[in-house]
XYZ file of C-alpha atoms in Angstrom:
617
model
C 5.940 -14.170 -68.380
C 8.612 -16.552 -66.487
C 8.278 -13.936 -63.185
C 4.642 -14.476 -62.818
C 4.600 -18.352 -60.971
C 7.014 -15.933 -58.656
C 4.573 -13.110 -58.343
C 2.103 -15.286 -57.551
C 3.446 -17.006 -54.954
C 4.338 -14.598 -53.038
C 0.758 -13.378 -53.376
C -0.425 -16.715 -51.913
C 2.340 -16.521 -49.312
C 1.116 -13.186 -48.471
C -2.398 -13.993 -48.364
C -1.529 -17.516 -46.313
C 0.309 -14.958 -43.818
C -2.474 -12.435 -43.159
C -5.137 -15.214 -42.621
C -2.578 -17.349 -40.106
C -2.259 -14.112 -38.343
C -5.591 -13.017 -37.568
C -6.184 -16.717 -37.115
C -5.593 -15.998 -33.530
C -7.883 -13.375 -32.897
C -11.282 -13.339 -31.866
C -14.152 -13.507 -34.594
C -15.510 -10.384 -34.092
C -12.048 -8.729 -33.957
C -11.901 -4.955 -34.910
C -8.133 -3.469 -35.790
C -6.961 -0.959 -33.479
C -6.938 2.185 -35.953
C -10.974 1.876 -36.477
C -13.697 3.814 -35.133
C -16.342 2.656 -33.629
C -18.577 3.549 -36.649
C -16.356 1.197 -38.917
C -16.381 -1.518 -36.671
C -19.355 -3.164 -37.503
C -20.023 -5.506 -34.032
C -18.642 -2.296 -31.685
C -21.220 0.240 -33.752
C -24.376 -2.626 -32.936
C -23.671 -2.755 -29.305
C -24.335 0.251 -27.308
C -24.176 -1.630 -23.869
C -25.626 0.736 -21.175
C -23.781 -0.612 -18.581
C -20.544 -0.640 -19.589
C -21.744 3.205 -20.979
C -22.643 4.140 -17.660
C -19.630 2.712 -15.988
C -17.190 4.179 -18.517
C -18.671 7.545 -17.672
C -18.507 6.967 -14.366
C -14.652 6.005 -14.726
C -13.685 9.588 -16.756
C -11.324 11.763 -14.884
C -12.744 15.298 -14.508
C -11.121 18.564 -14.039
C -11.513 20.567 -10.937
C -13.913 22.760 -13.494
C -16.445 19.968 -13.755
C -16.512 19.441 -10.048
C -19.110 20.988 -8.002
C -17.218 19.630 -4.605
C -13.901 18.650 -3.963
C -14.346 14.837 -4.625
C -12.363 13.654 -0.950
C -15.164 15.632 0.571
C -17.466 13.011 -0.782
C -15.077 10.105 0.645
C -15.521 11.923 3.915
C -18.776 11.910 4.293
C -19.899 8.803 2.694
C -21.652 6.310 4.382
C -19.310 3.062 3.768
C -21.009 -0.233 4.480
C -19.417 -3.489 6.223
C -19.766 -5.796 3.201
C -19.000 -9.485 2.807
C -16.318 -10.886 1.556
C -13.056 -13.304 1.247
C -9.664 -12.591 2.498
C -6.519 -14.072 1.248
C -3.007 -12.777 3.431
C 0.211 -12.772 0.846
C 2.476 -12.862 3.745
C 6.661 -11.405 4.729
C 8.674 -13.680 3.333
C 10.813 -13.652 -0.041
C 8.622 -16.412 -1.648
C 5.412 -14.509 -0.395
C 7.122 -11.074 -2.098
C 8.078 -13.204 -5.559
C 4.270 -14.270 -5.462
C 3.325 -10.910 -4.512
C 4.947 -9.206 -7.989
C 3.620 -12.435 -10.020
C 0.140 -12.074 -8.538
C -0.220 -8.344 -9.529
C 1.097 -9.208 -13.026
C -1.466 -12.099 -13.552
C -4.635 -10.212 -12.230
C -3.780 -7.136 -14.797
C -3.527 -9.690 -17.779
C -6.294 -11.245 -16.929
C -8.424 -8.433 -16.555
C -12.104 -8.398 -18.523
C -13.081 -4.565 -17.777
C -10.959 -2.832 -16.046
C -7.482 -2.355 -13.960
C -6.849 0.713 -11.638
C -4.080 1.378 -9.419
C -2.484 3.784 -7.098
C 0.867 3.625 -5.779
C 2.882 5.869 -3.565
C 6.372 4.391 -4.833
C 6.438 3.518 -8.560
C 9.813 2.964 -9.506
C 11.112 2.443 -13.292
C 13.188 -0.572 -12.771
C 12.525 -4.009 -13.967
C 8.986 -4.286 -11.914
C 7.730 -1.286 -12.801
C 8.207 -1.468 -16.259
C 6.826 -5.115 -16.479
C 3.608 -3.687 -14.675
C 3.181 -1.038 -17.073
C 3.934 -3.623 -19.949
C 0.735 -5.953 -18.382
C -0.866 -2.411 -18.320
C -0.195 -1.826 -21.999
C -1.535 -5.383 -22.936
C -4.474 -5.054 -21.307
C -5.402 -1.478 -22.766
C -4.847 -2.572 -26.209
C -7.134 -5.973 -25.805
C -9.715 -3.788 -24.619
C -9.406 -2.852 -21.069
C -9.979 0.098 -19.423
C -7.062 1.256 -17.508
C -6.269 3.772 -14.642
C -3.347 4.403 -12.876
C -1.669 7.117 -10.333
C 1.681 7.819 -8.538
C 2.362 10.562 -6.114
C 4.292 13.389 -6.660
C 6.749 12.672 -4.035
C 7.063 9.344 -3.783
C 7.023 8.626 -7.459
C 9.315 12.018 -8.092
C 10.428 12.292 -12.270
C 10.325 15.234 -13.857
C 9.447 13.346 -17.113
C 7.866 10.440 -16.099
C 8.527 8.638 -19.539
C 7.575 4.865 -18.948
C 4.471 6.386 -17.748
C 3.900 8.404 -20.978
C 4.676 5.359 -22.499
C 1.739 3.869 -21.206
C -0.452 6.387 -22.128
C 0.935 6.312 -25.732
C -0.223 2.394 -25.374
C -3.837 3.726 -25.775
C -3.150 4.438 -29.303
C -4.298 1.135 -30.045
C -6.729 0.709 -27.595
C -9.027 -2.046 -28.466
C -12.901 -1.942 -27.747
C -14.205 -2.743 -24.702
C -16.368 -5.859 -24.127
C -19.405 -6.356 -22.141
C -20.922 -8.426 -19.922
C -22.057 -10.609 -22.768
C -18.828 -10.842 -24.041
C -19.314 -9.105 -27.122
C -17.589 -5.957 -28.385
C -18.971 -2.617 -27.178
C -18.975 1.026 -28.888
C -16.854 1.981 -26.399
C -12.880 2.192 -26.443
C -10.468 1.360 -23.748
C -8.430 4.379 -22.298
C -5.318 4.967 -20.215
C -6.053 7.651 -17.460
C -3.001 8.425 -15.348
C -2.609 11.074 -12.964
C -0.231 12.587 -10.484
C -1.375 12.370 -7.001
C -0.892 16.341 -5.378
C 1.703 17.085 -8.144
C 4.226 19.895 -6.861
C 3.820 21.280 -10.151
C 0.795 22.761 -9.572
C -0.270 26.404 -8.018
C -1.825 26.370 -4.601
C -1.034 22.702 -4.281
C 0.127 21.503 -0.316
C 2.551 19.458 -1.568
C 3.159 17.988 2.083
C 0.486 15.984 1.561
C 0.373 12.603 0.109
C -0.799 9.897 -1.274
C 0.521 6.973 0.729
C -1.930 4.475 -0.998
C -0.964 0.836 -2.782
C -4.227 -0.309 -3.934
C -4.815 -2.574 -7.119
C -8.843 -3.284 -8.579
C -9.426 -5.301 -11.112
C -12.895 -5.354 -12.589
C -14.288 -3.664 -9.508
C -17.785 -3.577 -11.094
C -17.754 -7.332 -12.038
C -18.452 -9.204 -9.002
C -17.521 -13.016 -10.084
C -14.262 -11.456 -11.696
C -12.863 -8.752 -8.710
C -9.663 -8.621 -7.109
C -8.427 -6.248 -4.963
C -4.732 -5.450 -3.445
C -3.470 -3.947 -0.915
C -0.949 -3.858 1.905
C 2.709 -2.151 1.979
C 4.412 -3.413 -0.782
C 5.206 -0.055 -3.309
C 5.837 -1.060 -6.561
C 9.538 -1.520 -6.646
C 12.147 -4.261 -7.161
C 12.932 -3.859 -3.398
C 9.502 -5.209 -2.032
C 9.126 -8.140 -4.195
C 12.365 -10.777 -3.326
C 13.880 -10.255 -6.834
C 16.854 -8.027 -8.096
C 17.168 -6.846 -11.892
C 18.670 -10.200 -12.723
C 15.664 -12.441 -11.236
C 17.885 -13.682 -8.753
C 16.602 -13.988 -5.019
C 16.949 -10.443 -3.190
C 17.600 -11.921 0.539
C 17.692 -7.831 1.487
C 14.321 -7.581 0.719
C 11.270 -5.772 2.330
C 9.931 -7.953 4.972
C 5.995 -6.754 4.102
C 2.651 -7.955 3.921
C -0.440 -7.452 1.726
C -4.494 -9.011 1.724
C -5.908 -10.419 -1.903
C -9.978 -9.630 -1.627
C -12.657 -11.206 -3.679
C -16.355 -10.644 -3.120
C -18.562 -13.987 -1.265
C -19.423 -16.438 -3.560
C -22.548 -16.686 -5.465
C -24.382 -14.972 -8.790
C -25.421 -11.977 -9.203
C -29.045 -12.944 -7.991
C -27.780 -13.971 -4.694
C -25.654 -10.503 -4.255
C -28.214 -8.338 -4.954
C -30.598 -9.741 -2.512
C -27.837 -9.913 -0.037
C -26.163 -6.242 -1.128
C -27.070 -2.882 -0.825
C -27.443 -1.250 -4.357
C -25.617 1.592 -5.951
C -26.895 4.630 -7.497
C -27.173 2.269 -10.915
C -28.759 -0.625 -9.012
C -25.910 -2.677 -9.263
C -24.686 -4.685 -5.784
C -22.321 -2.391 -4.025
C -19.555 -4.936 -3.323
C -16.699 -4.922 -1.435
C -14.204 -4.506 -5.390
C -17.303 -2.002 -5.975
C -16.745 0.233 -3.174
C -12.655 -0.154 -3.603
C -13.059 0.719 -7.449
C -15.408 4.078 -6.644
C -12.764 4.803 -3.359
C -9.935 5.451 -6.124
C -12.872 6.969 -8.485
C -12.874 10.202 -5.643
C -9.412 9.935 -4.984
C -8.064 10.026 -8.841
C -10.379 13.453 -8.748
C -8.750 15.210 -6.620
C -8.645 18.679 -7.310
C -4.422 18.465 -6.790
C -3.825 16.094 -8.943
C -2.041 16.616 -12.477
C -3.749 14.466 -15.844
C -0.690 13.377 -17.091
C -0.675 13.766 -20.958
C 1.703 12.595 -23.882
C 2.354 14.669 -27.465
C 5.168 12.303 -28.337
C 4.844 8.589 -29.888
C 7.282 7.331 -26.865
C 7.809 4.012 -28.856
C 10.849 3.248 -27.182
C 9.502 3.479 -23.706
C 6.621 1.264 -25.283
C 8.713 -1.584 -26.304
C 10.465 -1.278 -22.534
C 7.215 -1.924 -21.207
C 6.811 -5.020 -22.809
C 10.835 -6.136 -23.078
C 10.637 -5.864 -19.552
C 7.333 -7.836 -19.298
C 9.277 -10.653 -20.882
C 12.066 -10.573 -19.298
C 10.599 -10.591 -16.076
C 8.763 -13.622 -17.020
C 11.973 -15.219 -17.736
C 14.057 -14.900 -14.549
C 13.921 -18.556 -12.686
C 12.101 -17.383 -9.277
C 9.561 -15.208 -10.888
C 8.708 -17.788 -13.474
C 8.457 -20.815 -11.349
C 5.698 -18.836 -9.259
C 4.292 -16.981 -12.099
C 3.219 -20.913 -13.377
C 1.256 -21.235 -10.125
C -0.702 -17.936 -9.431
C -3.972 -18.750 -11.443
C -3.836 -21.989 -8.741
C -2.523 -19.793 -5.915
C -5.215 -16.920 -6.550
C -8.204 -19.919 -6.280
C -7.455 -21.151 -2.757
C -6.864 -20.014 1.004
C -9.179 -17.532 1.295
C -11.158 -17.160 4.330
C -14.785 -15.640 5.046
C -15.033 -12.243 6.318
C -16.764 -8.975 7.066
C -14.965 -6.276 5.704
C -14.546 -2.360 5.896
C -12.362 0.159 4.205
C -10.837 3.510 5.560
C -9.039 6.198 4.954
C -7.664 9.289 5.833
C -9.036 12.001 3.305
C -9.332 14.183 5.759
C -5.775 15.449 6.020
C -5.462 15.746 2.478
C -8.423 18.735 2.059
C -7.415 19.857 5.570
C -5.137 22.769 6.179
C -4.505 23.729 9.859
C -4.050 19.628 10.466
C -1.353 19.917 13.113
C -3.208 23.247 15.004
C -6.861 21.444 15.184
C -6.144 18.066 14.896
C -8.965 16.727 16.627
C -11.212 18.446 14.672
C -9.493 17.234 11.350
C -10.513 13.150 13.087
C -13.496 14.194 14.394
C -15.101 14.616 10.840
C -13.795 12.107 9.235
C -16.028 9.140 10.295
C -14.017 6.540 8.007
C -11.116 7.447 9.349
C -8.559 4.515 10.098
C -7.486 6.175 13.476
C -10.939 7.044 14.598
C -12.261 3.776 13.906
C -9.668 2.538 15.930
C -10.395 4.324 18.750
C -13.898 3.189 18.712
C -12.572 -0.487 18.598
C -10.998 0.403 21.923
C -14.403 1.073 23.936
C -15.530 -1.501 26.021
C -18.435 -2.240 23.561
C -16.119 -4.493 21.340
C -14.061 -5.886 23.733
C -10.737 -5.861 22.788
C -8.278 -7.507 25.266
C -4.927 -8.178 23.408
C -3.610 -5.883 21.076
C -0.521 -7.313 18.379
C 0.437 -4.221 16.005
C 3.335 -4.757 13.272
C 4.438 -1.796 11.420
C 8.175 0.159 10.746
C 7.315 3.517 12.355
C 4.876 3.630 14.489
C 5.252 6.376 16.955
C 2.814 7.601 20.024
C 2.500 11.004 20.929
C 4.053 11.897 24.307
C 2.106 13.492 26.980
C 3.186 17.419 27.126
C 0.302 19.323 29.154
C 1.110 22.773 27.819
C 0.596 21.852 24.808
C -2.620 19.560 24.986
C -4.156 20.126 21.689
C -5.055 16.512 20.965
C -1.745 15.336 19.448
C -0.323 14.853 23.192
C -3.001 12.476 24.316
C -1.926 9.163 22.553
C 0.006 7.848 25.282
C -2.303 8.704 28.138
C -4.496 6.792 26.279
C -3.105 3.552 25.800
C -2.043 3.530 29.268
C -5.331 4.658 30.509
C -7.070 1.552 28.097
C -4.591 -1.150 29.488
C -5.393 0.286 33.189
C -9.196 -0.413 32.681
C -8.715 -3.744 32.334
C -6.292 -6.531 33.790
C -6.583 -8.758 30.871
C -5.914 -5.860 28.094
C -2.519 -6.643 26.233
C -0.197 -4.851 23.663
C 2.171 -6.342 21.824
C 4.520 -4.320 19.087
C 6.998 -5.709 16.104
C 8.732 -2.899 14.560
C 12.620 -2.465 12.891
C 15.814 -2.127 14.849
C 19.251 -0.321 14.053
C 19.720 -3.422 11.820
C 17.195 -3.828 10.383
C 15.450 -0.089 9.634
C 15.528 1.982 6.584
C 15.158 5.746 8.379
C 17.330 6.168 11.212
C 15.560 9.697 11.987
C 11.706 7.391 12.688
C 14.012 4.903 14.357
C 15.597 7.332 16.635
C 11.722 8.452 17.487
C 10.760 4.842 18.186
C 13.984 3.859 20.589
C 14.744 7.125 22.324
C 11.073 8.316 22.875
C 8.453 6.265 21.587
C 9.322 2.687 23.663
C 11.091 4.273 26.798
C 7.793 5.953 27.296
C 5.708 3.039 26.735
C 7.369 0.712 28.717
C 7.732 3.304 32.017
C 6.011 6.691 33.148
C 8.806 7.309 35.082
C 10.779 10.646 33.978
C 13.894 9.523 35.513
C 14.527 6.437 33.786
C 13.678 8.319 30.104
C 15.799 11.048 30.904
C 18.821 8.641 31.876
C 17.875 6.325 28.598
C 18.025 9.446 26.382
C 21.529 10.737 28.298
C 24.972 10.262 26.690
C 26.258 6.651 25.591
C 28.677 6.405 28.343
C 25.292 7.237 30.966
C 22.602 5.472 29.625
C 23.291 1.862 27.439
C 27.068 1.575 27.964
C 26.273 2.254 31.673
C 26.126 -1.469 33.455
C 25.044 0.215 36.647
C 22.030 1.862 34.795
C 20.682 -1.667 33.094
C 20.995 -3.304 35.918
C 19.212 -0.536 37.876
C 15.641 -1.485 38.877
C 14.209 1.367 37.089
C 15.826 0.051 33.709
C 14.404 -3.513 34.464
C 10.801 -2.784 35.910
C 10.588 -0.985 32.304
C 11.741 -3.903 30.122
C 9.695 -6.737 32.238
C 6.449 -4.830 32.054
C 4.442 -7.600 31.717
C 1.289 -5.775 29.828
C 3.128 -3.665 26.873
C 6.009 -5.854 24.646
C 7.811 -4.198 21.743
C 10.010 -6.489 20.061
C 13.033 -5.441 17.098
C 13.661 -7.103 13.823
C 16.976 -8.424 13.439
C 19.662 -10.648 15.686
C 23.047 -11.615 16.448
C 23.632 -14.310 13.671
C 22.623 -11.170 11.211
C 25.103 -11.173 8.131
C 25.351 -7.314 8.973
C 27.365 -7.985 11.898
C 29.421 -11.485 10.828
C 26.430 -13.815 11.196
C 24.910 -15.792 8.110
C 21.043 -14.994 8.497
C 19.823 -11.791 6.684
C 16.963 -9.937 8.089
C 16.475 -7.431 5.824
C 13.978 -4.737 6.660
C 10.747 -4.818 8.120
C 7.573 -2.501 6.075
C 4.577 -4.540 6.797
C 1.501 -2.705 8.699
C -0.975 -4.566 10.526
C -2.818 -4.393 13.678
C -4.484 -8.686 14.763
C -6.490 -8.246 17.415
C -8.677 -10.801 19.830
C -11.341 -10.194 17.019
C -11.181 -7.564 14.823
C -8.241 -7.433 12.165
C -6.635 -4.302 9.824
C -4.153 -4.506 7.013
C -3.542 -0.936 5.131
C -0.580 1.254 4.259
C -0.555 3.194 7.505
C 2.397 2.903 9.553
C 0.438 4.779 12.724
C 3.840 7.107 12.316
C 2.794 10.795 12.408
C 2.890 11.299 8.941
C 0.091 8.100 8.551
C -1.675 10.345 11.459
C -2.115 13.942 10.827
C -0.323 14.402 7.620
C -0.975 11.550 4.330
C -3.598 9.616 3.015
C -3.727 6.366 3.877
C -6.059 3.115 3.671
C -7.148 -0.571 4.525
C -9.497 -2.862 5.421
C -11.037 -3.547 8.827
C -11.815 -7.550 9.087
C -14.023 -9.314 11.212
C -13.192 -13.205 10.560
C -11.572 -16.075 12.758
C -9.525 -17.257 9.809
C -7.749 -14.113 9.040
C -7.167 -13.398 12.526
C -5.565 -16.789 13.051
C -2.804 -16.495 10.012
C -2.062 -12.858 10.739
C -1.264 -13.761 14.538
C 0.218 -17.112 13.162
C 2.581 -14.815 10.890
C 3.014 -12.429 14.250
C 4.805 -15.144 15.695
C 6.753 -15.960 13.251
C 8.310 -12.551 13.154
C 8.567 -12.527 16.490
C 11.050 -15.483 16.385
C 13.199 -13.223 14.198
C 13.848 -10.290 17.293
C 14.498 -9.540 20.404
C 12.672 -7.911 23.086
C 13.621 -3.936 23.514
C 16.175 -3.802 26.586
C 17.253 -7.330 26.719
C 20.508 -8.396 27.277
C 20.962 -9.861 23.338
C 19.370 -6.504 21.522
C 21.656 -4.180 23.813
C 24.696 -6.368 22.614
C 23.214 -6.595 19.416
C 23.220 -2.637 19.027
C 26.427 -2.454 20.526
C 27.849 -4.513 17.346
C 25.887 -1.990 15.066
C 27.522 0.500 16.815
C 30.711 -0.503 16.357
C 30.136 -1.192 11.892
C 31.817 1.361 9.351
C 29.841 3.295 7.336
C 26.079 4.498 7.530
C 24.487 1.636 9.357
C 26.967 2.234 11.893
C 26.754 5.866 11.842
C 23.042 5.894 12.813
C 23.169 3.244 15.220
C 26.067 6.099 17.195
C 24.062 8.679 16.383
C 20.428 8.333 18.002
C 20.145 10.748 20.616
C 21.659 13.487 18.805
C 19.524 13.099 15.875
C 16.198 12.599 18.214
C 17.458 15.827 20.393
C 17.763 17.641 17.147
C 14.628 16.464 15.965
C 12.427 17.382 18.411
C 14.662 20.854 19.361
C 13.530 21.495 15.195
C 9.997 20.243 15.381
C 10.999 17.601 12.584
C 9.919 14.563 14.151
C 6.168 15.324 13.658
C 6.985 15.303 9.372
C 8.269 11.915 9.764
């Protein structure tokens, strides 16, 4: 008799803990191990719009397909479509916001989150996306996500499986009314191309970094995309939270769709196939629809519980949220994400075609010449006289243009001849170029490209001065006769074409104080007409990857991305001048591999093009 006042109480306590607990949940709250059937608000609401989009969102084998979905992205139709533009610039507070921004988008989802990533590494940022990931799933949200095979290389790809294990307790997905649904949330992840597969070309990638949230919810839709891979390297933090000043120098664009209800975008919109307004997030969500299809790709599955990569997800989740830079910005990102957008007409591309396309190299103008949403053709149209373009500012870490080689015109030779023919049309026409240096680059094969071959022959048609510039050392840059020759200085004041290098004398690399780290954003700003993507206009972007972006049409974009040129600009030195000769002269003379590669250019380009290497870069 004397135990049961204990008894009791600890019944009461009991009962006092379970209603405190689901004190915080909403009222018409269903636990995660029910059915639909026993939940009794998910069984009463079969919404047919979030039925139609969930079908819409399944992944489907290669069995179910009657085409190969990219030849759908190929030939569709894609409209210029309103909407708001918001750049997330280079620097380190830009890549802290960058990482915060992603994080706060996913856990504020309603619907859905997709992604796509070429680099997804599993160090502190990746897990602490996956743990946002993981959240979201299990309040409801439908989530899909994809690496490549390459760039996201694991054989086990654990943290991932641990994400898919998160859809164990997948809660039910709400609908526009807010109220619960009979559907569940899922976690769909696939391997872009995986090398795992028979009859897979496993050459071809999946360069994309692209993140939708609620794509078919107008009000609520963000997209993402730009350079930045989803890696501690890209986003100004190390595994501590404490500022990386050796970070990726990149640059990414924050869409939302024009103001105004639903009403007002469906008399201003084009409609979809289920009469909803086919929006800007709309046609981003449905791009990764086609390309999560692909018949290469691997649906990554998991047979074991993974708990332990589940708690990393969210450990990491809070301890990112922790460190003192990330937190600081992470307080202001709802703010941040409300303001400096500007106005603009928008269009994506791609380039699908090189994925489905076998004999790219042999008939390469054939592969662009069906591919009407192709980033490079569209660029080429921007170049007709129709649109007139006068001054061209480009900003990317590889970019290379074919050299002219008649005996061998097959379409990948005609680059050059191009640009030169386009600036010789016109007086007025300008081209200006930011890429990476010897300091500051991160391949020292594409940089040997871009210094021995791609700027010499740029700046000067004149086979004698390339020949002497791609000569030994002792003939060429350590040759004071040579610089000073007029052939050598005709090519570096040519007044229409400028290529300027990231990095300077004050670097820390080379006893200085200032740290340049390394350049990875891709952007083209021109007199009118804007592009941010992934494509680094290398050859791999070209004839080889998948890539995308946005085309923009707005004054307020173009004048931040050309404000942000210059501002790079003030951070190199023009190719040839008498600073970035001395410059690489100091990088010549450092120990280890920086220094190595800064010696070793022209033997690595002559081997690279005596191998046929450079066009796989």
């Amino acid at each position: 008799m004397g135990n049961h006042p204990i008894k009791l109480s600890l019944i009461v306590l009991f009962v006092l803990t379970l209603i405190s607990g689901c004190s915080s949940q909403p009222d018409d709250y269903c636990p995660s191990q029910y059915q639909a059937d026993e939940c009794a608000q998910a069984r009463a609401n079969d919404n047919t719009t979030i039925n139609k989009h969930y079908e819409q969102r399944r992944w489907r084998s290669s069995k179910e397909q009657k085409k190969e979905p990219l030849e759908l992205g190929i030939e569709a139709e894609i409209p210029i479509l309103d909407g708001q533009v918001k750049i997330v610039g280079p620097t380190i507070e830009d890549g802290v916001n960058s990482l915060a921004m992603k994080i706060w988008m996913i856990e504020n989802a309603k619907y859905t989150v997709d992604a796509t990533y070429y680099i997804f590494d599993n160090d502190l940022a990746g897990y602490a996306f996956l743990g946002a990931m993981c959240n979201a799933v299990k309040r409801g949200v439908d989530v899909r996500l994809m690496v490549d095979s390459l760039g996201s290389a694991d054989m086990r790809h654990e943290e991932l499986k641990g994400l898919i294990r998160c859809g164990d307790e997948a809660g039910f997905i709400r609908g526009p009314d807010g109220k619960l649904t009979n559907k569940r949330a899922r976690v769909q992840v696939m391997i872009f191309n995986a090398v795992s597969k028979i009859f897979v070309n496993i050459n071809r990638r999946s360069h994309d970094k692209l993140l939708v949230i609620d794509g078919n919810s107008p009000q609520d839709a963000y997209v993402m995309t730009g350079g930045r891979n989803i890696s501690l390297h890209y986003y100004g933090i190390d595994e501590n939270g404490e500022k990386n000043k050796d970070t990726f120098q990149d640059l990414e664009i924050v869409i939302k769709n024009p103001e105004g209800s639903m009403e007002q975008l469906l008399k201003t919109h084009k409609r979809g196939k289920h009469g909803f307004p086919l929006t800007i997030s709309k046609i981003s969500e449905l791009y990764l629809t086609l390309l999560y299809s692909h018949s290469g790709n691997k649906y990554l599955t998991a047979w074991l519980p993974y708990s332990g990569q589940q708690k990393k997800l969210q450990e990491s989740l809070d301890e990112i949220k922790q460190g003192p830079l990330f937190s600081k910005s992470y307080a202001n990102i709802e703010q941040e994400l409300q303001q400096g957008y500007n106005p603009s007409k928008l269009r994506l591309a791609h380039e699908m075609a090189n994925i489905v396309s076998w004999e790219v190299f042999e008939k390469y103008s054939d592969v662009q010449g069906r591919n009407p949403n192709s980033i490079v053709e569209i660029l080429q149209e921007l170049s007709s006289e129709k649109y007139n373009v006068k001054h061209i500012r480009l900003v990317s870490p590889y970019i290379f243009l074919a050299n002219e080689e008649p005996e061998e015109k097959d379409g990948r030779y005609e680059e050059l001849e191009g640009m030169r023919q386009w600036l010789a049309d016109d007086p007025e026409r300008t081209i200006e170029i930011i890429t990476n240096s010897v300091m500051s680059s991160d391949n020292f094969m594409t940089q040997s490209i871009i210094d021995m071959e791609m700027v010499p022959r740029m700046l000067s048609d004149d086979p004698t001065f390339i020949d002497t510039w791609q000569d030994d050392l002792e003939v060429s840059e350590e040759n004071p006769e040579f610089i000073a020759s007029k052939d050598f200085q005709d090519a570096i004041s040519n007044p229409r074409i400028k290529v300027y290098q990231l990095g300077k004398l004050d670097s820390d690399l080379i006893g200085g104080d200032e740290t340049y780290g390394k350049l990875h954003a891709k952007y083209i700003v021109t007199n009118n007409v804007s592009f941010v993507g992934t494509t680094n206009l290398d050859y791999r972007s070209r004839f080889i990857n998948n890539e995308m972006g946005y085309f923009m049409l707005g004054a307020g974009v173009n004048d931040e991305l050309n404000q942000i040129f210059d501002n790079l600009k003030k951070r190199c030195y023009l190719w040839g001048e008498p600073d970035w000769l001395e410059m690489r002269k100091k990088m010549r003379d450092q120990e280890g591999m920086e220094g190595f590669s800064a010696r070793s250019q022209r033997s690595v380009y002559s081997k690279l093009i005596f191998t046929g290497i450079k066009w796989q870069l």
